XYZ file of C-alpha atoms in Angstrom:
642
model
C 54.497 37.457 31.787
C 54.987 35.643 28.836
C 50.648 35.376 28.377
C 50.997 39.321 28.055
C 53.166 38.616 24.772
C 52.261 41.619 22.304
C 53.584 44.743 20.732
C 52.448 47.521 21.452
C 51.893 50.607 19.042
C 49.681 54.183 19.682
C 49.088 54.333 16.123
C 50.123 57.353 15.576
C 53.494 58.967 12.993
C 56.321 57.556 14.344
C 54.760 56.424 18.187
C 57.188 54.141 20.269
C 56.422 50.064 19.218
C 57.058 47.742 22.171
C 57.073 44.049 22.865
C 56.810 43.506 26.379
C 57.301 39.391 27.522
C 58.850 40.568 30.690
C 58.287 42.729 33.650
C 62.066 43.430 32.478
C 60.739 44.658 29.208
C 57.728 46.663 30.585
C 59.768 48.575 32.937
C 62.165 49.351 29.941
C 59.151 50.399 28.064
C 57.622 52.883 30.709
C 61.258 54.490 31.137
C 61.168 55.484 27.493
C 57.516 56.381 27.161
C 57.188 58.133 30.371
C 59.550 61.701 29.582
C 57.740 61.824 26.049
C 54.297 61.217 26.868
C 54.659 64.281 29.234
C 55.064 66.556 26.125
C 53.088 64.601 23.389
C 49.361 63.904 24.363
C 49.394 61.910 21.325
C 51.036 59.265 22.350
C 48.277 58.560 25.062
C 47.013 55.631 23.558
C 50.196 54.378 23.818
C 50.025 54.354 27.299
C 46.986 53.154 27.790
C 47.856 50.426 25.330
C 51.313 49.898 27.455
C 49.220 49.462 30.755
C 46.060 47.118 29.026
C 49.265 44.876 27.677
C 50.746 44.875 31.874
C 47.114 44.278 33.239
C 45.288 41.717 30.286
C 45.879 38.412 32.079
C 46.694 37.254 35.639
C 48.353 36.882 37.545
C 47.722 41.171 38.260
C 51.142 43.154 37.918
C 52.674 43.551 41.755
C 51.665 46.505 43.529
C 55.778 48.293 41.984
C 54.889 47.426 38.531
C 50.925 48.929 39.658
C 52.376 52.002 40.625
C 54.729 52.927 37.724
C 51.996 52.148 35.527
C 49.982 55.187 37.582
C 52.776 57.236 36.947
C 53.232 56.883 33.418
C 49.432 57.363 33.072
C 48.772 60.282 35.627
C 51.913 62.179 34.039
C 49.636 63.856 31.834
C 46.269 65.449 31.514
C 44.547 63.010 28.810
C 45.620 59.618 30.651
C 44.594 61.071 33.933
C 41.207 59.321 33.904
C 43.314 56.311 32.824
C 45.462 56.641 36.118
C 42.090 56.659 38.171
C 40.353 53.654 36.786
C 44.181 51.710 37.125
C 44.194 52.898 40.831
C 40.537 52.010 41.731
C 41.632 48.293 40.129
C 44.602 47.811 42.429
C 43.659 45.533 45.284
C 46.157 46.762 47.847
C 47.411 50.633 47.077
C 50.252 51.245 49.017
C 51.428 54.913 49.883
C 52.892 55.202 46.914
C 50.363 54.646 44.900
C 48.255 56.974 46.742
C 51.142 60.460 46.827
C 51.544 59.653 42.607
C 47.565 60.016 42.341
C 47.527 62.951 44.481
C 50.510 64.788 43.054
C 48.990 64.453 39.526
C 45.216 65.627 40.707
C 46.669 68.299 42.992
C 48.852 69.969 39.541
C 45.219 71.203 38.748
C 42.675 73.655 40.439
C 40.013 71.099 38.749
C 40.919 68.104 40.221
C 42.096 69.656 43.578
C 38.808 68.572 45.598
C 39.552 64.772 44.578
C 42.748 65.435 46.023
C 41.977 66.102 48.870
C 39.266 63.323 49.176
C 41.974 60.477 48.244
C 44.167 62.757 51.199
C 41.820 61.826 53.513
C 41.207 58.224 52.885
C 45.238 57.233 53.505
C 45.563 54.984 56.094
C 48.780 56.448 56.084
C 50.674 59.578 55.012
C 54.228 60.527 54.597
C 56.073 64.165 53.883
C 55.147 63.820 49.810
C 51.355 63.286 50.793
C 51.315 66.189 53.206
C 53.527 68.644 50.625
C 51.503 67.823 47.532
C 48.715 68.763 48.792
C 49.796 71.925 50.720
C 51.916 72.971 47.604
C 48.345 72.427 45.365
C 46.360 74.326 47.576
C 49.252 77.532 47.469
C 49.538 77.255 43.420
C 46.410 77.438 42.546
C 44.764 80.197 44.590
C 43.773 79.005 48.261
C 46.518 80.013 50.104
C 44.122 79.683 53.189
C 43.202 76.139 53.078
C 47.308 75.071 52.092
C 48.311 76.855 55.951
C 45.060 75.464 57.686
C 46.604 71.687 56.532
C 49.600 72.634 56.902
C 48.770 73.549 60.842
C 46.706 70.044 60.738
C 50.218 67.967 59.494
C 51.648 69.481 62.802
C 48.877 68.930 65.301
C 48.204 65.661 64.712
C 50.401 62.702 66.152
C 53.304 60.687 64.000
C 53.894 63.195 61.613
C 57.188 64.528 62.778
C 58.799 63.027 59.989
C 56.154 64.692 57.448
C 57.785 68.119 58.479
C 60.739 68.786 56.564
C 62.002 71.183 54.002
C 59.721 70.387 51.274
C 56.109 70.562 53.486
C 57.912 73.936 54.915
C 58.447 75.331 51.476
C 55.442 74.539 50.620
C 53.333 76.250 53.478
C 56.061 79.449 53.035
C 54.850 79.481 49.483
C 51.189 79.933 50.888
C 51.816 82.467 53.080
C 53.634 84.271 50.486
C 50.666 84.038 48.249
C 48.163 84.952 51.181
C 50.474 88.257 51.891
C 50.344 87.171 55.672
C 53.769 88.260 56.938
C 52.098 87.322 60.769
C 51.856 83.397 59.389
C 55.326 83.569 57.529
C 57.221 84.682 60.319
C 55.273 81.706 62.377
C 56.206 79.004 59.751
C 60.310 81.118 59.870
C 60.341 80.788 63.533
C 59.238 77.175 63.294
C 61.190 76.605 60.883
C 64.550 77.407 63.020
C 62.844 75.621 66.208
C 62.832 72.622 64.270
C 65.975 72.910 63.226
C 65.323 72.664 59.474
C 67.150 75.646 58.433
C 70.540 74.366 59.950
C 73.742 75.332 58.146
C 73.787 73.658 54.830
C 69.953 73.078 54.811
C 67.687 73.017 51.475
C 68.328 75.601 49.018
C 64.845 75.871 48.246
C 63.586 76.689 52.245
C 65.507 79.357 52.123
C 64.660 80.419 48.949
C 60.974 80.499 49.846
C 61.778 82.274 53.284
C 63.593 85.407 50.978
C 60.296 84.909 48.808
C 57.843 85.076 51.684
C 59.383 87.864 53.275
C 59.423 90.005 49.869
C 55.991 88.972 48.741
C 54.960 90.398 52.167
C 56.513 93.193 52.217
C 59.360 93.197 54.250
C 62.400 92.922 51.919
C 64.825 93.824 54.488
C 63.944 90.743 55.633
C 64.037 88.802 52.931
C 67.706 90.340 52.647
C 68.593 89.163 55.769
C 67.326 85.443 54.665
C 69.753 86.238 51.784
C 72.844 87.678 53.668
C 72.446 84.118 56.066
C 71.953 81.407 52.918
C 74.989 78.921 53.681
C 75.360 78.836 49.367
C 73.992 81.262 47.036
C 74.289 80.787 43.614
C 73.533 82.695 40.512
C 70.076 81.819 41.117
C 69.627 83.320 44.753
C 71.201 86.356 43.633
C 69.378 86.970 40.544
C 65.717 86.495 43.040
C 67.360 88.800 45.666
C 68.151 91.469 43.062
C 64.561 90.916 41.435
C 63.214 91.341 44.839
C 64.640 94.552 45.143
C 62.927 95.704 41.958
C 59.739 94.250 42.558
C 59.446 96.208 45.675
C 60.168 99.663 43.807
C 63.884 99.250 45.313
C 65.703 99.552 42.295
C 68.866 101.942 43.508
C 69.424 98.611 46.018
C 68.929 96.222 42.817
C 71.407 97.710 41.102
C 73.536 97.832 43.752
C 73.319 94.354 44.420
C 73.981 93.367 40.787
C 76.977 95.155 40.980
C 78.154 93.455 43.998
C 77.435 90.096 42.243
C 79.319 90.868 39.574
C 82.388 91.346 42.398
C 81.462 88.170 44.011
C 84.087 85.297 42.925
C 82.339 82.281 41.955
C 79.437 83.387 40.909
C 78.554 84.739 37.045
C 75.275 86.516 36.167
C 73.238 84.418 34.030
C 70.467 84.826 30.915
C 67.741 85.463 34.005
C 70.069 87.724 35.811
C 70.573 90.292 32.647
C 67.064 90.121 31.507
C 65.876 91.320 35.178
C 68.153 93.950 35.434
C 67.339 95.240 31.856
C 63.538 95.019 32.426
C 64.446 97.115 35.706
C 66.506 99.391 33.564
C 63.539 99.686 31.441
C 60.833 100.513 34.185
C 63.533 103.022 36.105
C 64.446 104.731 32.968
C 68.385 104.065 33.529
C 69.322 103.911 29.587
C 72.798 104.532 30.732
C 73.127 101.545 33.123
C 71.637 99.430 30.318
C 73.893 100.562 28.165
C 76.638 98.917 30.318
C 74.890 95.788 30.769
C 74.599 95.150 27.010
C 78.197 95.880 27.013
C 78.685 93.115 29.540
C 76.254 90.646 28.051
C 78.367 90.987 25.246
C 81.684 90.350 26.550
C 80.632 86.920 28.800
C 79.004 85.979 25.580
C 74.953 85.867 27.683
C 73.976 88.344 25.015
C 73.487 85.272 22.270
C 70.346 84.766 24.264
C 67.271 85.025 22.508
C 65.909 85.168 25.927
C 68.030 88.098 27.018
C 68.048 89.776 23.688
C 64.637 90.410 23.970
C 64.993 91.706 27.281
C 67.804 93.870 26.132
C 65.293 95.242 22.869
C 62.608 95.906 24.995
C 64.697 97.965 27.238
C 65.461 100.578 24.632
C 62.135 100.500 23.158
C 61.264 100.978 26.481
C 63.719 104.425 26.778
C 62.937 105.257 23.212
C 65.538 103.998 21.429
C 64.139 102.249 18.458
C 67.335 102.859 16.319
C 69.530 100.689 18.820
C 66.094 98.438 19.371
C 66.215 96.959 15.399
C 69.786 96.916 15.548
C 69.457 94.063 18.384
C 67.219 92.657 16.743
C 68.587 92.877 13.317
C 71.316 90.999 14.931
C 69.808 87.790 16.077
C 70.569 84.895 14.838
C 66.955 83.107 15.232
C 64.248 85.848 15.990
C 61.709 84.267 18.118
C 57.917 84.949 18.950
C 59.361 86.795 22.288
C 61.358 89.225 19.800
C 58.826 89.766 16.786
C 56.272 90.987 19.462
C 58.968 93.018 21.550
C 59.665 94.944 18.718
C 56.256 96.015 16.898
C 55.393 96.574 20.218
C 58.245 98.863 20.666
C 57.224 100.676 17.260
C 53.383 100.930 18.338
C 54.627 102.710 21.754
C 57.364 104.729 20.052
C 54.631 106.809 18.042
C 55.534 105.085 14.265
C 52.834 102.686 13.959
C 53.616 102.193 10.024
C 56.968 100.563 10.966
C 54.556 98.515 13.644
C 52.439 97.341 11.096
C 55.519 96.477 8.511
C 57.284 94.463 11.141
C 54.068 92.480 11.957
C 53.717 91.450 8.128
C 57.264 90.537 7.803
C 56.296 88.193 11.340
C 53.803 86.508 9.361
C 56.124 85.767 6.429
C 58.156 84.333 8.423
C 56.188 81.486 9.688
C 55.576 81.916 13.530
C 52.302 81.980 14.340
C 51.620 85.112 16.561
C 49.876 84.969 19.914
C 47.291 87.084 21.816
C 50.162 89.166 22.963
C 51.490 90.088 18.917
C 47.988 91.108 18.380
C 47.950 93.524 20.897
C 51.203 95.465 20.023
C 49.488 95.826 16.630
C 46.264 96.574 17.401
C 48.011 99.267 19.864
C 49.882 100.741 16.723
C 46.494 101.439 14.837
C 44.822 102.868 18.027
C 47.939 105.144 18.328
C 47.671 106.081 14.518
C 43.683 106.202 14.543
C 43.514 103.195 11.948
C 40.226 102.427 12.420
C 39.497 100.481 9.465
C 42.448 98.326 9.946
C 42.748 97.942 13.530
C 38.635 96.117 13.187
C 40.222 94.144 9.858
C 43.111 93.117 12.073
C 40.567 92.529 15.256
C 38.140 90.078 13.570
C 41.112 88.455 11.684
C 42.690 87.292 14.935
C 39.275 84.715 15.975
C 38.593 84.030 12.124
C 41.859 83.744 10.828
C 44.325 82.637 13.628
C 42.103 80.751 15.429
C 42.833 82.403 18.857
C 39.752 83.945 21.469
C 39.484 87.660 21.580
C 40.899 88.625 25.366
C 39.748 91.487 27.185
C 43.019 93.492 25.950
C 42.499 93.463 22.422
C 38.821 94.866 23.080
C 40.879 97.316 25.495
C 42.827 98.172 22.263
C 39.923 98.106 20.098
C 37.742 100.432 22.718
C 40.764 102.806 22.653
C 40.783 102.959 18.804
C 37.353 103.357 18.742
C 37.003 105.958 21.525
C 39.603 108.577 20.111
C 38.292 108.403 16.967
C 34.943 109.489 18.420
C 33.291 106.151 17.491
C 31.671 105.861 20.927
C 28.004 104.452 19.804
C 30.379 101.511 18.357
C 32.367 101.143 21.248
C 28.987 100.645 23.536
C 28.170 98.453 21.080
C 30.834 96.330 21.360
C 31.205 96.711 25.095
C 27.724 95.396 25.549
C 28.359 92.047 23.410
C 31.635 91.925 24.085
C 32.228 87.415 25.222
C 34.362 88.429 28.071
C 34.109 90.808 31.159
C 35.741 94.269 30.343
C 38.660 95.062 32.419
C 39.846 98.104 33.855
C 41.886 98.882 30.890
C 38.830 99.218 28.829
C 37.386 101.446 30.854
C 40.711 103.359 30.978
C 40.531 103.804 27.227
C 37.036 104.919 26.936
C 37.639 107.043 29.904
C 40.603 108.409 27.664
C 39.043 108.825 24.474
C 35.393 110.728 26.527
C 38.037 113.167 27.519
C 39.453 113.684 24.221
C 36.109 114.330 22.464
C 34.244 115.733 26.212
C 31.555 113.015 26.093
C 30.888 113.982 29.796
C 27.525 111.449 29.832
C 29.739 108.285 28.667
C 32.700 109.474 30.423
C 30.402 109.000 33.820
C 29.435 105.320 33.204
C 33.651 104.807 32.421
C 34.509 106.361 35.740
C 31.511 104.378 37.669
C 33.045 101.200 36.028
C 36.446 101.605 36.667
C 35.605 102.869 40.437
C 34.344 99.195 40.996
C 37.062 98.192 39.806
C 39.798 100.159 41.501
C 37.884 102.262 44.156
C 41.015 103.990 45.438
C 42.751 104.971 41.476
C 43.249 108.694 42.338
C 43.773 108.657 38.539
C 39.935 107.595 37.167
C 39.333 110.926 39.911
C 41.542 113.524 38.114
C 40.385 112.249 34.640
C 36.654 112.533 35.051
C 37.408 116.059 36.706
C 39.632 117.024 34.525
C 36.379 116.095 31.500
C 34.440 118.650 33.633
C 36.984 121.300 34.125
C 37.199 121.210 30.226
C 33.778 122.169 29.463
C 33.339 124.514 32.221
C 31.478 122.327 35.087
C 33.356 123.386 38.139
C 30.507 122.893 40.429
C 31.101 118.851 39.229
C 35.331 119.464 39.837
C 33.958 120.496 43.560
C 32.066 117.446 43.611
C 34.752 114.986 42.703
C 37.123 116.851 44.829
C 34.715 116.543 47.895
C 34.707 112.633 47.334
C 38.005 112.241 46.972
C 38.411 113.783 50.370
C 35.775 112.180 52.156
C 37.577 108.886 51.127
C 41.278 109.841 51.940
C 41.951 109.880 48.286
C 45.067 111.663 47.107
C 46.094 113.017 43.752
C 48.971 111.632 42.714
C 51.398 114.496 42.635
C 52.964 114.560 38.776
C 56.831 114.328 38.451
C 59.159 114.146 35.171
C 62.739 113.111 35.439
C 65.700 113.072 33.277
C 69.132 111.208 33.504
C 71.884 113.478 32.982
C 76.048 112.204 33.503
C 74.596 108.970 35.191
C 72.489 111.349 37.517
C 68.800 110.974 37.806
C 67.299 114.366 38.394
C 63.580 114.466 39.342
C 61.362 117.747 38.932
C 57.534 118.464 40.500
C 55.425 121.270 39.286
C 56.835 124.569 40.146
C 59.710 122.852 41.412
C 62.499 125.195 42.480
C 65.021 122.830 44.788
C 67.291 121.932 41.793
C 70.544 123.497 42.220
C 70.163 124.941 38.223
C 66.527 126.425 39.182
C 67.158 129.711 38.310
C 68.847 129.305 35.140
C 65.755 126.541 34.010
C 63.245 129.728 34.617
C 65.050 131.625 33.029
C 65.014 129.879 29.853
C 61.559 128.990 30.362
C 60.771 132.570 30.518
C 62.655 133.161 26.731
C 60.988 130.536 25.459
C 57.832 131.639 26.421
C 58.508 134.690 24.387
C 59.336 132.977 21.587
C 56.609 130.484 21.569
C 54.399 133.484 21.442
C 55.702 135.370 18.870
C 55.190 132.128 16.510
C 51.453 132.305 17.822
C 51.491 130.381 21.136
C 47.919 130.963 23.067
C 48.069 128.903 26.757
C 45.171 125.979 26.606
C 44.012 126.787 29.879
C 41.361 124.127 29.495
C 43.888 121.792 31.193
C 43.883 123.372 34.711
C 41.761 122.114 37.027
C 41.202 125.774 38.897
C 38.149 128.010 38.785
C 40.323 131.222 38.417
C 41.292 133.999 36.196
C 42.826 132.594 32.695
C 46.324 134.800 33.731
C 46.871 132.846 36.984
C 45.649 129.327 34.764
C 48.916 129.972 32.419
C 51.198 130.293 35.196
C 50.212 127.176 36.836
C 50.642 125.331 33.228
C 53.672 127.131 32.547
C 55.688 125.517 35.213
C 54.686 121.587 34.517
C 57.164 118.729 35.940
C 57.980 118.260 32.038
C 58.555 121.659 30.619
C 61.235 121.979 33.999
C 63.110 118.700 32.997
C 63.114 120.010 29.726
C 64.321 123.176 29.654
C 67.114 121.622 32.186
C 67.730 118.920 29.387
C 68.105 121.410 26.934
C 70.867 123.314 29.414
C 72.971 119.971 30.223
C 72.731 117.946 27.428
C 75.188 118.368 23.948
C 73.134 119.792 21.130
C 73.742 116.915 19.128
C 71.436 114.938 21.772
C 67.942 113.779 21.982
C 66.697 115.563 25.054
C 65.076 112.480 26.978
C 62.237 113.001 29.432
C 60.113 110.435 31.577
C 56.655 111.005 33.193
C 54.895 109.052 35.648
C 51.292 110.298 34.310
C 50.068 111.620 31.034
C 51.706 114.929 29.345
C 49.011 117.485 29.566
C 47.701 118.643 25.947
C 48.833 122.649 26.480
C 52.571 120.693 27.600
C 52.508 118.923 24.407
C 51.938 122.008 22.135
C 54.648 124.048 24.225
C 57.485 121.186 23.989
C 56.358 120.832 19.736
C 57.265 124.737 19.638
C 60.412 124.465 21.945
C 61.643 121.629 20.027
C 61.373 124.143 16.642
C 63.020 126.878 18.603
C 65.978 125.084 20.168
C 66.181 122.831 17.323
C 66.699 119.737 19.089
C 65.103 116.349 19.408
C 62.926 115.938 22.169
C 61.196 112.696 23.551
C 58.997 112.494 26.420
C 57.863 109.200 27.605
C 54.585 109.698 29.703
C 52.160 107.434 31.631
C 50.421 105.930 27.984
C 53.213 106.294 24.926
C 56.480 107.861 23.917
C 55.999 111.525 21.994
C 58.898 112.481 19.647
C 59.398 116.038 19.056
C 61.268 117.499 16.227
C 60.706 120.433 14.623
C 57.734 121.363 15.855
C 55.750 117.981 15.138
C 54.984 115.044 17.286
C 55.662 111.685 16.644
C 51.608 111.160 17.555
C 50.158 113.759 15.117
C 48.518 115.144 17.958
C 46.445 112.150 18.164
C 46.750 110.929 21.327
């Protein structure tokens, strides 16, 4: 060693300096480069000065000193080539040297194929070999070729000792990605014939049998997996409740989160809270968040930036934007995460001014905002019909910040463009636009061709977004609902008649309130609630009101080819106006009356709720399929432009 006398520098603002004389010293010197290369691409000439120092003069490094070398170089993108030509130079790889190339070439889709060529070549494989490459093959997309090896590792002769927990996980992983319950429950039953899921086996196999199961399908299952795990920690428990809410469970999520909150030993974590609040959010259970924040607060998770924002985007989220900034008036550090959470919640909330002030006091403050900031403001000046600024803001975000245009802020831009009635610009744009337009594009044109009734451009929307989604019962009732509007019923028939022929289903509109920690759900013309009569009935004095102060029904919005009287009773009875007018009996005065909708208000429901909410003189907010509408005294949060 002492010929390979040198120190060794990258060059670079305070890079590592070594002087390696001994295999002693080099060893030292990959320990301590190795974790910070890993992060820092800069100090890759470092490395490859570290491994030119090990390799300048015979006699060659031994094949241990060979293969740490390949680790510290393969560790990271920029040194990978580094790693190959070091490799291709060792006389004698061993297996080791082989599993550290392939681990590193299988941790991208781009390098995968080389992989799997330097696979094949072993004279000789062990369980790493046979999991990197299965594990690859599931991460990145080709779920089918990580079970077809994974079926190979078991076939073929001397591998028993390749099949363990980690190849297992691995191949459970693929199926989970594949959605083929019929392979997971293969690889489970395996799994237990082998014996690998003993009592006290690997955390993670039984993780990714709960993780199949539930990306499959079959959460019961997956709760079963759960119910049988010899440990669970806060970890298992905070998956098994998220499983639940993936899976459109989330009565049972909540219900397990209160039973690990029973459960000795075990303490929600940062994860666990931000889960259940994003849950909260998506369920519309303000109440239950409520008590969570009150929790967070008392174990002391809530000085988590991580579940802080999770906690502010929950009552953005259920249209609390006063308790929203007070969360985040209260952090200590705001972070990226939090800025975006909360112009975000603005732009949804209907008060894009307060979107656009919050995103200038972001850029005082010296984070540098992502593609994600830029759409929560770009959404704020499509809400507010900014055009001028939402195209300033648009260009500034390549030109400026340095950061490609994605396919939602074109979405964004489309829908500013669209309502506004810009729709020769939005072509325009569509048809240079440097990356393919997604369905939420489309969406937004659709949106804004039914604003304005631009039947011809609101065809070529629905034809786009049909390739898309062929099956969206919603792209259906939109274009339909663009004919009904100007009168073609003969084209309603026509979309109707498709719809059919395909097994296509409307999805049947529902609006739902949360009342004394009661969910109450209403359909149109709904009369099963227990209250039913007494909602009609103050429908019906409403109605009387709302027409003395000049209320005319906008029958436009029914679907129907019949007379305009029978039109205004079916509008008259809408999922929202019900939970409404039952929000208005239940609820104090003093309280917002809070509604949720799984698809868009209908335009003749948002002109009735502006007059109820003059007439009753209360707040009303109605969160529907696009945006949050606040009503109070008789104007809309949206200024009708929606």
């Amino acid at each position: 060693m002492a010929s390979r006398s040198r120190a060794v520098s990258s060059g670079f603002t305070k890079a590592p300096t070594f002087s390696v004389t001994t295999a002693s010293q080099l060893h030292d010197a990959i320990d301590r480069l190795l974790p910070r290369l890993r992060g820092d691409p800069s100090l890759a000439p470092a490395a490859r000065a570290l491994a030119a120092a090990a390799t300048a003069s015979p006699p060659p490094p031994s094949t241990v000193l060979s293969n740490r070398l390949l680790h510290l170089l393969s560790s990271h993108p920029a040194t990978l080539p580094d790693a190959l030509a070091l490799f291709s130079s060792i006389a004698a790889p061993d297996i080791c040297s082989h599993n550290t190339l392939i681990s590193a070439l299988s941790r991208s889709p781009r390098h995968l194929h080389s992989a799997r060529e330097l696979f094949d070549r072993m004279p000789q494989r062990d369980h790493f070999s046979w999991s990197a490459l299965v594990s690859g093959y599931a991460r990145h997309g080709q779920p089918g070729d990580a079970l077809a090896l994974y079926r190979r590792m078991q076939e073929e002769p001397g591998n028993d000792g390749a099949d363990d927990e980690f190849t297992a996980s691995s191949a459970l992983a693929a199926a989970a990605a594949a959605r083929c319950g019929r392979a997971g429950r293969e690889l489970h039953c395996h799994v237990v014939r082998r014996g690998i899921d003993a009592a006290g086996g690997d955390a993670v196999l039984w993780s990714a049998l709960a993780d199949m199961y539930a990306k499959c399908g079959r959460v019961d299952d997956a709760r079963r997996v759960f119910d049988r795990m010899p440990v669970r920690d806060a970890v298992s428990w905070t998956a098994m409740v998220e499983r639940y809410f993936d899976g459109g469970r989330g009565g049972e999520g909540f219900r397990l989160f209160l039973h690990m909150l029973r459960t000795r030993g075990v303490r929600p974590n940062e994860f666990t809270y931000a889960g259940v609040l994003r849950a909260c959010a998506e369920f519309a259970v303000e109440s239950f968040g409520r008590q969570v924040h009150g929790r967070m607060a008392k174990s002391g998770t809530g000085d988590s930036c991580f579940a802080e924002s999770a906690l502010l985007r929950m009552y953005s989220k259920c249209g609390d934007m006063g308790s929203a900034v007070h969360v985040f008036e209260a952090m200590a550090k705001p972070d990226l995460v939090s800025w975006t959470a909360v112009i975000s919640g603005y732009a949804q909330n209907g008060h894009p001014e307060e979107a656009l002030r919050y995103f200038d006091m972001f850029l005082r403050s010296g984070i540098k905002p992502d593609h994600v900031t830029f759409v929560g403001v770009l959404s704020a000046c499509a809400h507010a019909g900014l055009v001028d600024k939402g195209l300033e803001i648009f260009h500034s975000i390549k030109e400026q910040y340095c950061i490609e245009h994605t396919a939602d802020h074109y979405a964004c831009v489309i829908d500013l463009l669209s309502r506004s009635g810009r729709f020769e610009r939005a072509e325009e744009m569509i048809n240079k636009m440097a990356v393919k337009p997604n369905k939420f594009l489309w969406a937004s044109l659709l949106g804004g061709c039914r604003i304005h009734k631009n039947v011809g451009l609101a065809r070529r929307a629905a034809e786009a977004l049909l390739e898309i989604e062929p099956e969206n019962p919603a792209t259906y009732v939109t274009l339909a609902n663009i004919y009904a509007s100007v009168g073609l019923f003969d084209e309603v028939e026509d979309v109707r008649r498709i719809m059919e022929s395909k097994g296509i289903s409307k999805m049947p509109a529902s609006s739902w309130i949360e009342v004394g920690r009661r969910v109450h759900v209403f359909l149109v013309g709904d009369k099963s609630h227990p209250q039913a009569d007494e909602i009609y009935a103050l429908l019906k004095k409403l109605y009387v009101k709302m027409v003395e102060e000049g209320y005319v029904a906008d029958t436009e919005f029914v679907l129907h080819d019949v007379e305009d009287e029978q039109k205004e009773q079916d509008i008259g009875y809408h999922s929202e106006r019900l939970a409404v007018a039952f929000g208005i009996i239940a609820t104090p005065d003093s309280a917002p009356v809070k509604v949720f909708k799984n698809l868009r208000i209908c335009g003749d429901c948002h002109t009735a709720i502006k007059l109820i909410s003059r007439i009753v003189q209360r707040e009303i907010i109605v969160r529907d399929s696009n945006r949050f509408h606040h009503f109070k005294n008789g104007i809309c949060s949206c200024r009708d432009y929606w």
